[in-house]
Amino acid sequence: MQMKMECFGPQADTAALEKQCRALYAGLPVRYDGVTGWLDCMTATEGYLDAVKEKAKEWREIADTLVVVGVGGSNQAARGVIDALGARGMDVVWAGNTLSAYELQRTLERLEGRSVVMHVIAKNFETLEPGSHYRVLRRYMEQRYDEKEMARRVVLTGTVGSRLHEMAKERGHLFLPFPVPSGGRYTAFTVVGLLPIAAAGLDVDAYLRGGMDMQRRILEEENNPAFAYAAWRNALGSAGFDTEMLVSFEPRFERLARWWRQLFGESEGKDGKGIFPAYSIYSEDLHSIGQYVQAGPRRMLETFICVRNDGGCVPVPEDKAARDGFDYLDGRDFTFINDAAQRATIAAHSEGGVPCAVLTVERVDEYAMGQLYYMFMAACAVSGQLLGVNPFDQEGVEAYKRSMFAILGK
Ligand code: PA5
């Protein structure tokens, strides 16, 4: 089944905006020349797919633990896929994304006794988190592996000509270039996303197929989910709905939600504009944020990612003797119960005045993840333009860095 989108609750007219989305999408390569290389999934990987697959295969033969050093757009996409699907036959440790000494200490402890490989991803190699972690982890690995082993265990991904590129040459590491014509958060279909996903034993071909199919639908179908979604949130944004919460009843989508939050937060939050992106994992968070959504200010949009078949199968056993009050669940599978909670939530929230968009995928697999990622990236690129901002820069991120570098004496 192809991914689809349905809307419930208060709505706004989106027909004209959807038409505008088509023109904005078509104009992206000219308007934002230099940062839209991601638009075509296949060219985004051009020349590197074989190298990615070969390296992933080699790593899977020699190692049991992959450390991915990267932050923001340099790790979130891969993490979203790997968390949703689970790494197969390889543990993945995420580093370079915090400055907490406690977390870094824990990371080093997790590597004890493991056979480790490392993918360092840093666009310009100036960001503090990945740069500092790479130094610590490099020293850690150099104490365990000789030069020849280090050369095959470490892959560096950065901008061609950056210091990271030079270090790759000096140390004999494979260098897989950061795709220049893409901003970090739009790199889901480049080596940045693909090498960790492939090394985690997941099917990158199916993932790319999902992205390409969504790209084709956007080009060919009048009513595709990307434009429908971009138009929906902008129409409601103009009507005063200034917060959007991405929700799912699948906890394994939490990292996907964080990727989505970065994508929309960094792309749209500028010039005093932007719908605030938040996320929740239901049903757990219905017991925390549910009250606010149902009865708080009517300014929130809710976007559900639903799965038709979650792949689980756990029926509730009969237990009449217990008289625990749950006999109405006898024999029901949790897939059915979770789905019932989801339908009930959409009904209650939409009837309570929350505009809801429901994006449904058949199952959680590489293909579905590819569809979701491309759909959100395309939607974000046109949504930012509808809002009147440049969806590809993130000047606001620099402000805290300037004062931090001053404190650290850079
Ligand atoms: O979207 C972006 O460009 C940013 O979120 C970057 O990915 C993030 O700041 C990390 O940058 P770098 O890869 O240079 O460390």
XYZ file of C-alpha atoms and ligand atoms in Angstrom:
425
model
C 0.000 0.000 0.000
C 1.222 3.496 -0.817
C 1.376 5.952 2.043
C -1.750 8.078 2.278
C -2.954 11.143 4.161
C -6.410 11.838 5.597
C -7.632 14.871 7.561
C -10.054 15.149 10.478
C -11.433 17.986 12.587
C -11.335 21.705 11.725
C -9.847 22.285 8.287
C -9.005 25.154 5.963
C -9.207 25.403 2.193
C -5.950 24.070 0.724
C -6.666 23.792 -3.019
C -4.849 26.978 -4.048
C -1.892 26.262 -1.750
C -1.478 22.745 -3.135
C -1.183 24.216 -6.630
C 1.394 26.678 -5.339
C 3.361 23.780 -3.808
C 3.807 22.220 -7.253
C 5.292 25.412 -8.652
C 7.526 25.893 -5.609
C 8.792 22.304 -5.770
C 9.561 22.620 -9.487
C 11.405 25.895 -8.900
C 13.608 24.577 -6.059
C 16.758 23.740 -8.091
C 16.884 27.209 -9.597
C 15.806 29.171 -6.550
C 18.101 27.299 -4.170
C 20.884 26.175 -6.463
C 23.597 24.455 -4.437
C 21.429 22.980 -1.668
C 18.861 20.897 -3.522
C 20.996 17.952 -4.625
C 18.777 15.786 -2.386
C 15.742 16.328 -4.637
C 16.606 13.308 -6.732
C 17.215 10.338 -4.435
C 19.252 8.476 -7.003
C 21.624 11.290 -7.925
C 22.108 12.046 -4.220
C 23.815 8.649 -3.896
C 25.436 8.673 -7.329
C 28.905 7.186 -7.413
C 28.841 6.158 -3.739
C 26.215 3.476 -3.346
C 28.588 0.623 -4.213
C 31.279 1.991 -1.895
C 28.697 2.246 0.902
C 27.536 -1.334 0.406
C 31.079 -2.694 0.182
C 32.195 -0.896 3.350
C 29.079 -1.990 5.216
C 29.710 -5.604 4.187
C 33.365 -5.450 5.280
C 32.473 -3.859 8.601
C 29.826 -6.466 9.298
C 32.463 -9.166 8.798
C 35.032 -7.668 11.181
C 32.999 -5.795 13.821
C 30.040 -6.049 16.149
C 29.711 -2.360 17.083
C 29.408 0.723 14.904
C 30.019 4.141 16.439
C 28.395 6.957 14.481
C 29.936 10.329 15.362
C 27.687 13.159 14.202
C 25.031 15.599 15.318
C 21.864 17.139 13.895
C 21.531 16.542 10.188
C 24.633 14.371 10.353
C 23.047 11.585 12.403
C 19.286 12.023 12.864
C 18.070 10.427 9.624
C 20.070 7.235 10.060
C 19.133 7.079 13.718
C 15.446 7.419 12.863
C 15.597 4.446 10.486
C 17.794 2.265 12.695
C 15.711 2.910 15.820
C 12.489 2.154 13.961
C 13.689 -1.070 12.380
C 16.338 -2.276 14.812
C 19.976 -2.922 13.885
C 20.596 -6.478 12.726
C 23.809 -8.171 13.829
C 25.564 -4.911 14.715
C 25.169 -2.648 17.751
C 25.031 1.013 16.853
C 26.346 3.560 19.351
C 25.565 7.243 18.743
C 28.316 9.679 19.698
C 29.328 13.219 18.818
C 25.878 14.504 19.742
C 26.331 15.668 23.334
C 28.885 17.426 25.539
C 27.924 15.457 28.630
C 30.991 13.844 30.206
C 28.726 11.210 31.769
C 27.335 10.166 28.386
C 30.755 10.066 26.749
C 32.077 7.964 29.615
C 29.153 5.576 29.125
C 29.854 5.413 25.402
C 33.464 4.419 26.066
C 32.292 1.798 28.559
C 29.887 0.354 25.996
C 32.813 -0.194 23.628
C 34.770 -2.295 26.116
C 35.421 -5.774 24.718
C 33.698 -4.978 21.427
C 35.085 -5.005 17.908
C 34.524 -1.410 16.885
C 34.191 0.475 13.582
C 33.466 4.186 13.310
C 31.764 6.553 10.861
C 32.556 10.208 11.550
C 30.162 12.624 9.822
C 30.740 16.368 10.037
C 29.935 18.727 7.190
C 32.615 21.364 7.780
C 34.272 19.682 10.751
C 33.814 22.768 12.928
C 31.001 21.580 15.190
C 32.173 21.041 18.763
C 30.322 17.813 19.618
C 31.514 15.594 16.736
C 34.969 17.233 16.616
C 35.684 16.682 20.312
C 34.219 13.168 20.409
C 36.203 12.148 17.339
C 39.396 13.138 19.135
C 38.516 11.066 22.230
C 37.276 8.077 20.239
C 40.203 8.255 17.832
C 42.632 8.025 20.753
C 40.578 5.189 22.249
C 40.635 3.212 19.004
C 44.319 3.945 18.279
C 45.163 2.319 21.594
C 43.463 -0.874 20.422
C 44.101 -1.047 16.675
C 47.241 -0.551 14.595
C 47.423 1.862 11.671
C 46.317 -0.720 9.089
C 43.300 -1.754 11.179
C 42.380 1.877 11.856
C 42.425 2.535 8.126
C 39.716 -0.009 7.454
C 37.735 0.571 10.636
C 37.240 4.323 10.297
C 35.348 6.152 7.531
C 35.237 9.939 7.423
C 32.467 11.985 5.802
C 32.882 15.725 5.426
C 33.089 18.456 2.843
C 35.750 17.975 0.189
C 38.741 20.139 1.120
C 37.839 20.289 4.832
C 40.345 19.354 7.550
C 38.459 16.061 7.931
C 39.160 15.322 4.277
C 42.852 16.007 4.799
C 42.901 13.791 7.886
C 41.371 10.956 5.855
C 44.190 11.277 3.320
C 46.894 11.508 6.000
C 45.575 8.447 7.838
C 44.518 6.328 4.879
C 40.813 6.257 5.822
C 38.066 5.883 3.274
C 36.590 9.330 2.683
C 32.978 9.459 1.528
C 32.222 13.108 0.786
C 29.406 15.017 2.386
C 27.013 15.854 -0.439
C 27.807 19.494 -1.135
C 24.483 20.316 -2.785
C 22.452 19.430 0.354
C 22.017 21.014 3.782
C 22.704 18.584 6.651
C 19.062 17.864 7.470
C 18.311 16.973 3.859
C 20.925 14.196 3.614
C 18.750 11.163 4.403
C 19.435 9.617 0.976
C 23.155 10.367 0.803
C 26.163 8.578 2.319
C 25.370 10.415 5.574
C 22.234 8.327 6.017
C 23.099 5.303 3.936
C 26.366 4.005 5.422
C 25.077 3.671 9.021
C 21.813 2.164 7.739
C 23.627 -0.381 5.545
C 26.148 -1.219 8.291
C 23.216 -1.848 10.638
C 22.172 -4.645 8.278
C 19.175 -2.839 6.801
C 18.124 -2.889 3.160
C 19.282 0.387 1.604
C 17.850 -0.545 -1.792
C 14.319 -0.842 -0.362
C 14.830 2.414 1.534
C 15.944 4.221 -1.622
C 13.017 2.657 -3.528
C 10.632 4.151 -0.950
C 12.200 7.580 -1.443
C 12.142 7.300 -5.224
C 8.517 6.140 -5.272
C 7.505 9.158 -3.198
C 9.528 11.412 -5.481
C 7.730 9.924 -8.511
C 4.321 10.391 -6.854
C 5.122 14.028 -6.129
C 6.069 14.580 -9.745
C 3.118 12.678 -11.213
C 0.175 12.807 -8.818
C -1.988 15.874 -8.454
C -2.959 14.928 -4.889
C 0.227 13.598 -3.305
C 0.800 13.466 0.474
C 3.756 15.903 0.454
C 1.875 18.818 -1.078
C -1.337 17.934 0.784
C 0.584 18.013 4.082
C 2.517 21.221 3.311
C -0.670 22.989 2.228
C -2.655 21.645 5.206
C -0.223 22.903 7.865
C 0.300 26.257 6.167
C -3.407 26.908 5.666
C -4.022 26.153 9.335
C -0.880 28.042 10.367
C -2.300 31.153 8.728
C -5.533 30.537 10.669
C -3.647 30.802 13.977
C -2.564 27.199 14.636
C 1.055 27.851 15.609
C 2.086 24.500 17.129
C 2.262 21.123 15.439
C 2.727 17.879 17.276
C 3.894 14.800 15.401
C 2.560 11.744 17.189
C 2.655 8.016 16.814
C 1.394 5.035 18.721
C 4.651 3.280 17.802
C 7.404 4.114 20.330
C 9.995 3.071 17.764
C 9.160 6.218 15.804
C 10.519 8.516 18.510
C 13.801 9.139 16.680
C 11.963 9.670 13.411
C 9.942 12.312 15.255
C 13.123 13.970 16.463
C 14.456 14.019 12.911
C 11.161 15.598 11.766
C 11.405 18.167 14.575
C 14.876 19.221 13.460
C 13.853 19.306 9.812
C 10.919 21.640 10.376
C 12.388 23.559 13.320
C 15.623 24.503 11.538
C 13.976 25.007 8.177
C 11.059 27.179 9.249
C 11.843 28.835 12.574
C 13.245 32.143 11.344
C 12.322 35.772 10.658
C 9.854 35.556 13.560
C 7.888 32.862 11.695
C 7.296 29.125 11.877
C 4.931 26.563 13.352
C 6.526 25.201 16.532
C 7.337 21.487 15.973
C 6.804 19.171 18.941
C 6.304 15.427 19.213
C 4.732 12.854 21.494
C 4.620 9.107 21.690
C 1.164 7.775 22.457
C -0.486 6.093 24.217
C 2.057 6.823 27.012
C 2.031 10.572 26.441
C -1.766 10.687 26.412
C -1.301 10.296 30.148
C 0.857 13.410 30.281
C 0.205 15.801 27.407
C -3.206 14.384 26.389
C -5.120 16.733 28.692
C -3.445 19.778 27.147
C -4.109 18.615 23.601
C -7.752 17.842 24.333
C -8.611 20.936 26.321
C -5.767 23.472 26.129
C -5.601 26.450 23.760
C -6.997 25.630 20.289
C -3.706 26.399 18.514
C -2.356 22.920 17.998
C -2.207 20.751 14.891
C -1.673 17.038 15.308
C -0.001 14.871 12.691
C -0.329 11.128 13.265
C 1.972 8.540 11.749
C -0.085 5.366 11.710
C 0.930 1.831 10.812
C -1.654 -0.547 9.421
C 0.242 -3.678 10.404
C 2.818 -3.162 13.177
C 4.249 -6.675 12.829
C 3.497 -7.699 16.413
C 1.074 -10.367 17.566
C 0.283 -10.622 21.275
C -3.241 -11.695 22.208
C -4.563 -11.002 25.681
C -5.014 -14.362 27.450
C -8.298 -15.228 29.143
C -8.111 -15.172 32.930
C -11.634 -15.235 34.363
C -10.425 -16.360 37.780
C -8.413 -13.173 38.302
C -11.549 -10.971 38.182
C -9.209 -8.074 37.301
C -11.819 -6.119 35.346
C -10.166 -6.620 31.943
C -12.213 -9.542 30.582
C -13.479 -7.289 27.764
C -9.999 -7.704 26.240
C -10.101 -11.531 26.192
C -8.514 -12.850 23.006
C -7.970 -9.380 21.522
C -4.573 -8.792 19.965
C -2.544 -5.741 21.036
C -2.440 -4.624 17.387
C -6.218 -4.288 17.588
C -6.122 -2.596 21.003
C -3.441 -0.077 19.935
C -5.402 0.676 16.778
C -8.577 1.209 18.821
C -6.742 3.675 21.071
C -5.416 5.464 17.992
C -8.844 5.771 16.334
C -10.384 6.924 19.589
C -7.694 9.573 20.072
C -8.051 10.950 16.540
C -11.836 11.124 17.024
C -11.637 12.778 20.462
C -8.985 15.318 19.495
C -10.480 16.248 16.136
C -13.963 16.583 17.625
C -12.401 18.674 20.383
C -11.160 21.218 17.828
C -7.671 19.903 16.980
C -7.043 19.660 13.231
C -5.592 16.181 12.656
C -3.673 14.835 9.661
C -3.210 11.073 9.560
C -0.352 9.619 7.518
C -0.707 5.859 7.166
C 1.933 3.368 6.049
C 1.298 -0.331 5.583
C 4.108 -1.562 7.833
C 7.361 -0.332 9.381
C 10.063 -1.307 6.929
C 12.849 0.293 4.900
C 10.465 1.114 2.062
C 8.029 2.935 4.355
C 10.870 4.862 6.004
C 12.116 5.964 2.587
C 8.614 7.172 1.672
C 8.199 9.082 4.919
C 11.601 10.756 4.741
C 11.264 11.949 1.174
C 7.703 13.072 1.761
C 8.676 15.177 4.794
C 11.765 16.684 3.128
C 9.791 17.679 0.027
C 6.918 18.984 2.170
C 9.318 20.987 4.331
C 11.086 22.552 1.358
C 7.797 23.839 -0.083
C 6.222 24.577 3.299
C 9.092 26.915 4.233
C 8.652 28.772 0.968
C 4.893 29.088 1.507
C 5.759 30.630 4.846
C 8.163 33.038 3.165
C 11.452 31.781 4.641
C 14.553 30.120 3.196
C 14.134 26.460 4.267
C 17.820 25.655 3.769
C 19.757 27.957 6.081
C 20.042 27.960 9.891
C 21.777 31.184 10.851
C 20.031 31.155 14.238
C 22.088 28.148 15.331
C 25.272 30.219 15.157
C 24.341 32.677 17.933
C 24.946 30.350 20.890
C 28.037 28.927 19.196
C 29.671 32.366 19.048
C 29.365 32.916 22.804
C 30.338 29.298 23.550
C 33.498 29.595 21.441
C 34.307 32.853 23.250
C 34.011 31.078 26.623
C 36.141 28.153 25.383
C 38.723 30.491 23.865
C 38.482 29.285 20.274
O 20.943 20.855 8.817
C 22.074 21.222 9.102
O 22.881 21.633 8.239
C 22.546 21.176 10.537
O 21.574 20.665 11.375
C 23.805 20.320 10.644
O 23.527 19.029 10.153
C 24.282 20.209 12.090
O 24.476 21.472 12.642
C 25.607 19.426 12.162
O 26.576 20.047 11.368
P 27.970 19.365 11.051
O 27.731 18.171 10.197
O 28.753 20.426 10.305
O 28.604 18.993 12.357
